């Protein structure tokens, strides 16, 4: 489902932070063309959400705010019915990172990656129908 997360700075037009959750590494040459397409939209998009179909059946959900954009890249198992939940996750990630971004400290950016991991793990559990059924039984 979720392959990776990439956060972009609109000012520098560059990647600020990446997080990997599947097999698709956003820093490899094989992903370079897709990353370039995502970056182009992430930098130009003023505010809001954009869904981008990528090569090899990958889909990128791009959310932009004032100075930053975040891209959540999914494999072919992406379910449109969960799009609203993923948009909320993207918003939570980028709004939290915006506070860290003001500090301009790469070490703080890396510390925030742990927060992203926590957000993703919590939301994956929330999106899991099996877990929801287990919780309902208890």
CSV table of C-alpha atoms in Angstrom, one decimal, residues 11 18 26 29 33-34 44 52 54 59 61 63 65 70 74 80 87 102-103 106 108 117-118 121 123 130 136-138:
chain,number,residue,atom,x,y,z
A,11,UNK,CA,11.5,27.6,-1.7
A,18,UNK,CA,12.0,11.0,3.0
A,26,UNK,CA,12.6,7.4,-3.2
A,29,UNK,CA,17.8,6.1,-9.7
A,33,UNK,CA,11.8,10.1,-13.1
A,34,UNK,CA,8.8,9.7,-10.9
A,44,UNK,CA,3.9,24.5,-8.3
A,52,UNK,CA,-0.7,11.7,-9.8
A,54,UNK,CA,3.1,7.3,-12.0
A,59,UNK,CA,0.1,6.6,-7.4
A,61,UNK,CA,-1.0,11.8,-3.3
A,63,UNK,CA,-0.7,17.8,-0.5
A,65,UNK,CA,0.6,24.1,2.0
A,70,UNK,CA,4.3,16.2,1.0
A,74,UNK,CA,1.3,4.1,-3.0
A,80,UNK,CA,-9.6,5.3,-3.5
A,87,UNK,CA,-5.4,13.2,2.9
A,102,UNK,CA,11.0,26.8,10.7
A,103,UNK,CA,13.9,25.8,12.9
A,106,UNK,CA,18.5,18.9,9.5
A,108,UNK,CA,15.4,18.1,13.8
A,117,UNK,CA,6.5,6.7,11.6
A,118,UNK,CA,4.2,6.9,14.6
A,121,UNK,CA,1.6,3.1,12.2
A,123,UNK,CA,-3.3,5.2,10.9
A,130,UNK,CA,-9.2,-6.8,10.7
A,136,UNK,CA,-15.3,-4.3,18.0
A,137,UNK,CA,-15.4,-7.7,19.6
A,138,UNK,CA,-13.7,-6.5,22.7
